Coordinates of C-alpha atoms and ligand atoms in Angstrom, one line a residue:
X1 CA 0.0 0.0 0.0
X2 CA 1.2 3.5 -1.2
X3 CA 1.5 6.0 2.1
X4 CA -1.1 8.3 0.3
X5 CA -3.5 5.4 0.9
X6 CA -2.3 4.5 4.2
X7 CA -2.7 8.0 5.3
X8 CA -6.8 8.1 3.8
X9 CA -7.4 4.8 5.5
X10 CA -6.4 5.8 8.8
X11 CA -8.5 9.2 7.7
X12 CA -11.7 7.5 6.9
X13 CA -11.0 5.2 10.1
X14 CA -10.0 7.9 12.4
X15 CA -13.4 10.3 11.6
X16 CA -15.9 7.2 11.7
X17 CA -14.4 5.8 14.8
X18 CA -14.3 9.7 16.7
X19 CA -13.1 10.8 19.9
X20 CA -11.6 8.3 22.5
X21 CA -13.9 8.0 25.0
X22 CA -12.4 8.7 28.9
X23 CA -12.4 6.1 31.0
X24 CA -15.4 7.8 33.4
X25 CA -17.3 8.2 29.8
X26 CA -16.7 4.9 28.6
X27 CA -17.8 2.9 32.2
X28 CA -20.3 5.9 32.7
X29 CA -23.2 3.2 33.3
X30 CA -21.6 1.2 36.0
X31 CA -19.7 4.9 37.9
X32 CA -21.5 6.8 40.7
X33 CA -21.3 10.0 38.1
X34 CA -24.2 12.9 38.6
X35 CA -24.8 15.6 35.9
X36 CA -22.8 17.7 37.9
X37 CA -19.6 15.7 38.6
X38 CA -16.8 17.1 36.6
X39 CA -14.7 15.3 33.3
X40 CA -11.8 15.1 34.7
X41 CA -9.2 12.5 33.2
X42 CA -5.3 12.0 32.5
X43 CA -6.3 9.2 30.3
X44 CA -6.2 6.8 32.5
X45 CA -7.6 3.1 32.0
X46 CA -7.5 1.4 28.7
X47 CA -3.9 -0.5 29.8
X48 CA -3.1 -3.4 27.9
X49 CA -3.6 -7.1 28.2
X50 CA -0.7 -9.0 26.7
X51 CA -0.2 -12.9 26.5
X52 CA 2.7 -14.4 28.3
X53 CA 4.0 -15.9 25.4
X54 CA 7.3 -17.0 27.4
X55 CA 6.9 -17.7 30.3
X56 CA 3.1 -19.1 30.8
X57 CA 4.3 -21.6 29.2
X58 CA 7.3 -22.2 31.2
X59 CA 5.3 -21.6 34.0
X60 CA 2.9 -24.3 32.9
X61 CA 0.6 -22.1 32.0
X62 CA 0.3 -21.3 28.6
X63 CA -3.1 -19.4 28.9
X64 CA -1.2 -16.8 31.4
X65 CA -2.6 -12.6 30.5
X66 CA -0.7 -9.7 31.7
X67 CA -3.0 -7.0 32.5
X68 CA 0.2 -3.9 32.4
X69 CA -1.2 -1.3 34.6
X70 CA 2.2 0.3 34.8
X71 CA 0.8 2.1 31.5
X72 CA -1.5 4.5 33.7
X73 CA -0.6 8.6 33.4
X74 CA 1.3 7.9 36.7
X75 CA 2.5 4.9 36.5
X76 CA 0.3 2.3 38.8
X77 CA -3.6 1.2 38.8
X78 CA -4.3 4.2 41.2
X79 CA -5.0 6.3 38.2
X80 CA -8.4 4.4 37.8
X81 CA -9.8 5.6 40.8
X82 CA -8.1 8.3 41.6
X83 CA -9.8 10.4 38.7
X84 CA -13.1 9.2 40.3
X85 CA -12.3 10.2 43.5
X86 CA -11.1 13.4 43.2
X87 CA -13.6 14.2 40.4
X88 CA -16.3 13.4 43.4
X89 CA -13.9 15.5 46.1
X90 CA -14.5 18.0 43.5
X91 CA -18.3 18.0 43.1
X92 CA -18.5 17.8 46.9
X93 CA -16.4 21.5 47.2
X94 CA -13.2 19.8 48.3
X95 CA -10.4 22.5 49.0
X96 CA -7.8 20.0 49.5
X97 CA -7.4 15.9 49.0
X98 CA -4.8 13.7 51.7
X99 CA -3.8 10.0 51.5
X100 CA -1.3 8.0 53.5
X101 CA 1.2 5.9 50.5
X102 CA 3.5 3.5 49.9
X103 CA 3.5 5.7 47.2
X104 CA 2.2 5.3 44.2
X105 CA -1.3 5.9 45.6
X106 CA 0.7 9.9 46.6
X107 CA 2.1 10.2 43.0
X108 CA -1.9 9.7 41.4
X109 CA -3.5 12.0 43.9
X110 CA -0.3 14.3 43.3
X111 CA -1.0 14.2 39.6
X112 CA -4.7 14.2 39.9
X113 CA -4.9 16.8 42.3
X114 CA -2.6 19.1 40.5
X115 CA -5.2 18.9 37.6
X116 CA -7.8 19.7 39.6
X117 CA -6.8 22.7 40.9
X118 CA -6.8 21.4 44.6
X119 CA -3.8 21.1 47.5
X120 CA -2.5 17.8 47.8
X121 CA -1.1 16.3 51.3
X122 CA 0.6 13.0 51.4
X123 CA 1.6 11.5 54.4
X124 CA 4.2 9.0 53.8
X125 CA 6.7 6.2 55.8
X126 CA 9.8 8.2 55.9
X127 CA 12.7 6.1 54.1
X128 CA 10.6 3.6 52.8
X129 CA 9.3 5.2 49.3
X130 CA 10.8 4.1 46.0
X131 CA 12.5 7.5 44.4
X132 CA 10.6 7.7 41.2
X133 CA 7.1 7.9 43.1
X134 CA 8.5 10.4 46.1
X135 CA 9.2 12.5 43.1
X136 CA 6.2 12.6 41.0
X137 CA 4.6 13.6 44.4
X138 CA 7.1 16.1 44.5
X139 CA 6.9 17.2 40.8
X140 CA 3.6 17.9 40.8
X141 CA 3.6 20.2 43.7
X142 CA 2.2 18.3 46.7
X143 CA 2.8 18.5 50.0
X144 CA 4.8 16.1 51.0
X145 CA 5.2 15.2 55.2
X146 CA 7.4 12.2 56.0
X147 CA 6.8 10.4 59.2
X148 CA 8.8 7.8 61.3
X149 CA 6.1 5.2 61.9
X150 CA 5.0 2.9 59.2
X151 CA 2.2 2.9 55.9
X152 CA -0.3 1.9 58.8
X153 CA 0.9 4.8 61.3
X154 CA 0.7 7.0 58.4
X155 CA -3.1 6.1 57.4
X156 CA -4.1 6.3 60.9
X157 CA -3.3 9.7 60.7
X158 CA -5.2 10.6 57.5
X159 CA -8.0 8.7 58.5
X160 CA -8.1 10.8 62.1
X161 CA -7.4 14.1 60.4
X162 CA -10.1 13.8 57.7
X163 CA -12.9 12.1 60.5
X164 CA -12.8 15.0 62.1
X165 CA -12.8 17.9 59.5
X166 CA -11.7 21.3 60.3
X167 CA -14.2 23.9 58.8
X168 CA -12.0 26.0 57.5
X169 CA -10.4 23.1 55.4
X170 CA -12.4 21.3 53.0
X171 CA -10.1 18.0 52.9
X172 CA -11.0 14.6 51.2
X173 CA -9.4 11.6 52.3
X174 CA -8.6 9.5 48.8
X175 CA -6.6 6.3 50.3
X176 CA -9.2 3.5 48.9
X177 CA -11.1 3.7 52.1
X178 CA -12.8 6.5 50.2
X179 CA -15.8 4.7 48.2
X180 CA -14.9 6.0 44.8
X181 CA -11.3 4.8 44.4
X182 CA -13.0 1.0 44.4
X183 CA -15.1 2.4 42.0
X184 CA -13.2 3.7 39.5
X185 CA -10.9 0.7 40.1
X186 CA -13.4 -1.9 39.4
X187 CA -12.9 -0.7 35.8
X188 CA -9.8 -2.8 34.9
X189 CA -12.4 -5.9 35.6
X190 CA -14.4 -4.7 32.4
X191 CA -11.1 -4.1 30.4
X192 CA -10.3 -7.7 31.4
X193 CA -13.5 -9.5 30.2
X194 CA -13.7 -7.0 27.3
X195 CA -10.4 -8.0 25.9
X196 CA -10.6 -11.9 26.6
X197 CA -14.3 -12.1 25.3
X198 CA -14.8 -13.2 28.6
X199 CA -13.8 -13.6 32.2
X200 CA -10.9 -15.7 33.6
X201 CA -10.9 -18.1 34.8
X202 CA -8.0 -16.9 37.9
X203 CA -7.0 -13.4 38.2
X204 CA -4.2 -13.1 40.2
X205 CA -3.1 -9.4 41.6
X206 CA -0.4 -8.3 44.6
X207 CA -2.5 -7.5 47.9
X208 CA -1.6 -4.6 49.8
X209 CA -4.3 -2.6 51.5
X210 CA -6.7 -5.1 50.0
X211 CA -8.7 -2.4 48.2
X212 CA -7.9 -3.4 44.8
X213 CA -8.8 -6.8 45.0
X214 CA -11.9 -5.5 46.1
X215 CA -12.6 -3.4 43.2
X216 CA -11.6 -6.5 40.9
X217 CA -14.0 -9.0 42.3
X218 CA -16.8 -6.0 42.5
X219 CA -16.3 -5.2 38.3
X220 CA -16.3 -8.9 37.8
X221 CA -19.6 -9.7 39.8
X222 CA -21.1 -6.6 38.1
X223 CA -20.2 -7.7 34.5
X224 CA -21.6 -10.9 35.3
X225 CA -24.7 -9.6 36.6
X226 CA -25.3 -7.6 34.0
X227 CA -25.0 -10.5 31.7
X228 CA -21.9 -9.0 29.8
X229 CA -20.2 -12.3 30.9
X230 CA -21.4 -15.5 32.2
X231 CA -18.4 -16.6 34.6
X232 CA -16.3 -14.7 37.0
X233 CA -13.2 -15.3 38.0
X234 CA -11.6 -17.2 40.7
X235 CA -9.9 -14.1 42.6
X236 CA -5.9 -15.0 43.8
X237 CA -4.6 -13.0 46.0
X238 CA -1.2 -12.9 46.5
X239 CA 0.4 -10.4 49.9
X240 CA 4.5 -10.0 50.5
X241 CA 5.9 -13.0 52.7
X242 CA 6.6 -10.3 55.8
X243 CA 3.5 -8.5 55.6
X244 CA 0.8 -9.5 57.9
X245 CA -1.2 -12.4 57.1
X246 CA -4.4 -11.3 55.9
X247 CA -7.5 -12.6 57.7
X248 CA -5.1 -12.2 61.1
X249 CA -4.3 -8.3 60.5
X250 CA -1.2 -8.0 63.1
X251 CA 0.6 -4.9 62.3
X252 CA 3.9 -5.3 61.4
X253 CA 7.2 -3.0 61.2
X254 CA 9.5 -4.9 58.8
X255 CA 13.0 -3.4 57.8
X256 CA 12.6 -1.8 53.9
X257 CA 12.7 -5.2 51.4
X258 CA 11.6 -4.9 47.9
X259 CA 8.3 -5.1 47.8
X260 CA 7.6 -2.4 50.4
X261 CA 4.7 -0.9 48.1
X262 CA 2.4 -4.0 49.7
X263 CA 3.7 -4.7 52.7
X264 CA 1.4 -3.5 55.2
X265 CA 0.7 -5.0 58.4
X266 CA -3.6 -3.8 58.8
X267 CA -5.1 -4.0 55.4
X268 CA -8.0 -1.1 55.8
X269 CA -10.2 -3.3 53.2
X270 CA -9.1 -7.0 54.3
X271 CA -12.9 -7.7 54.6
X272 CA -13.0 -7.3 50.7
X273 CA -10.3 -9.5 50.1
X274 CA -11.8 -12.5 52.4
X275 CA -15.3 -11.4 50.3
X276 CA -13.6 -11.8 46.8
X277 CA -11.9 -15.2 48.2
X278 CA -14.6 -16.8 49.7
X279 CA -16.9 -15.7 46.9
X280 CA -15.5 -16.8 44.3
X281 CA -13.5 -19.8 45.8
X282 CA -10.3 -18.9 45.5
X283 CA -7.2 -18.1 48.1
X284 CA -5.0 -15.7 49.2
X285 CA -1.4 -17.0 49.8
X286 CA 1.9 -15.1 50.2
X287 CA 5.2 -15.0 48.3
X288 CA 8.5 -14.4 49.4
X289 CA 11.2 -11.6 48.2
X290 CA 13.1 -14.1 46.4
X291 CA 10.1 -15.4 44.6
X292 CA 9.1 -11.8 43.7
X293 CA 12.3 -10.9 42.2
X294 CA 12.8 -13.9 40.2
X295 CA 9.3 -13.3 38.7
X296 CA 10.2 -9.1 38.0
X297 CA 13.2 -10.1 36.4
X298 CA 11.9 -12.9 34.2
X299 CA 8.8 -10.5 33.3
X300 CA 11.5 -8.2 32.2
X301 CA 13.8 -10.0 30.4
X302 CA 11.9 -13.0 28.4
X303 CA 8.2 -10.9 28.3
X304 CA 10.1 -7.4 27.8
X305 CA 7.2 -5.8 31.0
X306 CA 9.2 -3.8 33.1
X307 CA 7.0 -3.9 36.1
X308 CA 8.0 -2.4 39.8
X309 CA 8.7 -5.3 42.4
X310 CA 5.2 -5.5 44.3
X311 CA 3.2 -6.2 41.0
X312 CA 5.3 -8.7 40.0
X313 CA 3.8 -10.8 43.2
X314 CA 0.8 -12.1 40.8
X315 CA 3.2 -13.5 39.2
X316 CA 5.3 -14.9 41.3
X317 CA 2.3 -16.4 43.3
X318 CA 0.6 -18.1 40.0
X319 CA 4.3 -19.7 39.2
X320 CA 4.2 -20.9 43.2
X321 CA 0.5 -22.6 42.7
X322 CA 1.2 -23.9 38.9
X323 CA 4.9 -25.5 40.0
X324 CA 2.9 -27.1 43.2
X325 CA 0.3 -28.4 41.2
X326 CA -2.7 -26.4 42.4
X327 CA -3.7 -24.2 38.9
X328 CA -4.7 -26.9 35.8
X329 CA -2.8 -25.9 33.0
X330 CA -5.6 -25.0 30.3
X331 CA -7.1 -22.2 32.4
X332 CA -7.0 -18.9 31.2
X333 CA -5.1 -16.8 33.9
X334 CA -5.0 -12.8 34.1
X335 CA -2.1 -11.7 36.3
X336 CA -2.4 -7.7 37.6
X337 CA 1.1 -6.3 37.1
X338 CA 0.3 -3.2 38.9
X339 CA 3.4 -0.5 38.7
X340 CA 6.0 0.5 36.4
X341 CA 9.3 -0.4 37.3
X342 CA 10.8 2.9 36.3
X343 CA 9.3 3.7 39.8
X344 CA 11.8 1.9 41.5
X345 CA 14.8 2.3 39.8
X346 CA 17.5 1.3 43.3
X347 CA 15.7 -2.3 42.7
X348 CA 16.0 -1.8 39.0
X349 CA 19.7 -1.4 39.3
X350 CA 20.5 -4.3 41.8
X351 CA 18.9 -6.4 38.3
X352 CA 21.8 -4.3 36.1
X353 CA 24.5 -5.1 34.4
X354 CA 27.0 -1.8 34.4
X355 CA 27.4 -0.6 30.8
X356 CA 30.5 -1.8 29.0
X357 CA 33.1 1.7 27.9
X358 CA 34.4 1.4 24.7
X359 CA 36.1 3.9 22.2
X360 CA 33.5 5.9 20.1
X361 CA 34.0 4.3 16.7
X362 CA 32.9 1.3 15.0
X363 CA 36.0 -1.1 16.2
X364 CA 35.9 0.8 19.5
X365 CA 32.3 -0.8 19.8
X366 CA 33.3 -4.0 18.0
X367 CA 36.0 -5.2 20.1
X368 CA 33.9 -3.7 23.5
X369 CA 31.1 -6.5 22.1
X370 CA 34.0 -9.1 21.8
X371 CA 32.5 -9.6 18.0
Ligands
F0G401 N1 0.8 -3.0 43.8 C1 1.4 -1.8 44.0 C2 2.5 -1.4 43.0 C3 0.9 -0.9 45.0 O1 1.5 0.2 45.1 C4 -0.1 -1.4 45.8 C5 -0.6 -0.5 46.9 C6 -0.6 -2.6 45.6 C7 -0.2 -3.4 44.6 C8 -1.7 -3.2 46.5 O2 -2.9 -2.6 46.2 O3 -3.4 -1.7 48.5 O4 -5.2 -2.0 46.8 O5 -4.2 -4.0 47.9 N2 -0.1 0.6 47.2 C9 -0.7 1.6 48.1 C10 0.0 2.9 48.0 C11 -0.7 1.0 49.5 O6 0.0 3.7 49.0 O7 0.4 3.3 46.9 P1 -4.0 -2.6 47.4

């Protein structure tokens, strides 16, 4: 095809097919959206699913689905309800939005908030934030207070400064206690049966605070009952070998490890999680460290998904199930990979090889490659 053609077919493509739709637009049906809450979007949602070509099958799962949240306008699956939650502060005459974080839930209100208009406050585990998200909260102008306690300290406070609201400061707490980050989150469950023609039959996804497992199994049941699908998923949750276990809640104060973004000792929505497992008859295990990195590095360098270290606990926990025999092989698997890795680039480079020097000319290069 000539590129004068190329360029009409995309033409006549492009005008019949219109706008892109915003993720709030395109979910409108199933969102608690009023006339008068606000568009509001960083074009957020609409994240890949990509097959596992590699290693499903060496996991002994061939029919293993990465769902790449990493591709968000921040960087993580906070984006999804973040834009619903402070589109909602925003309605209600916020002045102001505050979260605890592990960060990557203070980068999307950061970002979100900063679009908005609004002050942004995160309260945040001093020492124990990966660089790249302490700096998009940074970049985007919030507030940043660092406190020597840990994630759960830190939402303690939030949740005790927003209870009791000062008049003269209209402040929305958007940790995903607040109703509307479920919400919006629930929407990567429609992306999932969209894109597989159906649902899974195991979605896998790190557990931190427990609320995004929630919103999973809630989009799932909702697509179901809505007769969009006729299964749903059985939901696997997969928490940090350190953190506490779920159903048992016992805070914990761990030294930093690599998949501080989920280890947190009182998950604020655990009664979700034990709702989405019991529900739909599945389980929620751990994984250690060692299994984590083995599964961001293989994720990196045979499926070329650069995820951070927490996400890459679905994957680790489906490998831990497949190799003991509990996940039959022909099931269609989705596993959440929730973060970019260019978040966390200390881990990153602990994965590295350093670069090798050579001369700036072709034999400089040659003889640096040994070819
Ligand atoms: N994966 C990543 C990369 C996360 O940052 C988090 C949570 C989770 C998974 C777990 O999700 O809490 O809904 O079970 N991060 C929060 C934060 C705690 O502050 O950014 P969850």
């Amino acid at each position: 095809m000539r590129m004068s053609q190329v360029l009409r077919q995309l033409q006549s493509e492009q005008s019949s097919a219109g706008r892109r739709p915003s993720l709030m637009e395109r979910f409108e049906s199933f969102l608690p959206i009023t006339p008068t809450t606000p568009a509001l979007g960083l074009g957020e949602g609409f994240t890949p699913l990509v097959h596992a070509r590699t290693l499903g099958p060496a996991m002994g799962v061939p029919l293993l689905y990465l769902k790449v949240e990493g591709q968000s306008p921040t960087g993580s699956f906070k984006d999804r309800g973040m834009v619903m939650a402070v589109a909602k502060a925003l309605e209600a005459g916020a002045k102001a939005v505050m979260c605890a974080s592990t960060g990557n839930t203070s980068a999307s209100a950061a970002a979100y908030g900063a679009a908005a208009g609004l002050e942004v406050v995160v309260v945040l585990p001093r020492g124990r934030i990966a660089a790249g998200k302490l700096l998009q909260a940074q970049a985007a102008g919030a507030r940043v207070v660092a406190i020597d306690g840990s994630f759960d300290d830190a939402l303690r406070v939030v949740r005790e400064l927003t209870d009791r609201p000062d008049p003269r400061r209209a402040v929305t707490l958007v940790n995903s206690v607040n109703p509307y980050r479920v919400e919006g989150q629930k929407t990567a469950a429609f992306e999932v049966c969209e894109d597989l023609g159906g649902a899974p039959d195991y979605l896998a996804i790190p557990v931190g605070n427990a609320g995004n497992i929630t919103a999973y199994w809630r989009g799932f049941r909702q697509y179901r009952d809505a007769g969009f699908v006729d299964t749903s998923p059985r939901m696997l949750g997969f928490q940090a070998a350190g953190a506490a276990p779920l159903v048992i809640g016992e805070a914990v104060d761990e030294p930093e490890t690599i998949a501080s973004a989920i280890r947190i000792g009182r998950p604020a929505s655990a009664e979700g999680a034990i709702a989405a497992r019991d529900e739909s008859h599945g389980r929620i295990d751990s994984v250690t460290d060692e299994e984590i990195l083995a599964a961001y590095r293989d994720l990196a360098r045979h499926e070329g998904i650069f995820c951070e270290p927490a996400s890459a606990a679905s994957v680790a926990g489906i490998r831990k199930l497949a190799a003991a025999g509990d996940i039959d092989p022909g099931t269609t698997i989705v596993a959440v990979l929730t973060g970019t890795g260019l978040k966390d680039p200390d881990t990153g480079a602990s994965l590295a090889s350093s670069p090798v020097d050579a001369d700036p000319s072709v034999d400089g290069v040659r003889a640096a490659l040994g070819w």
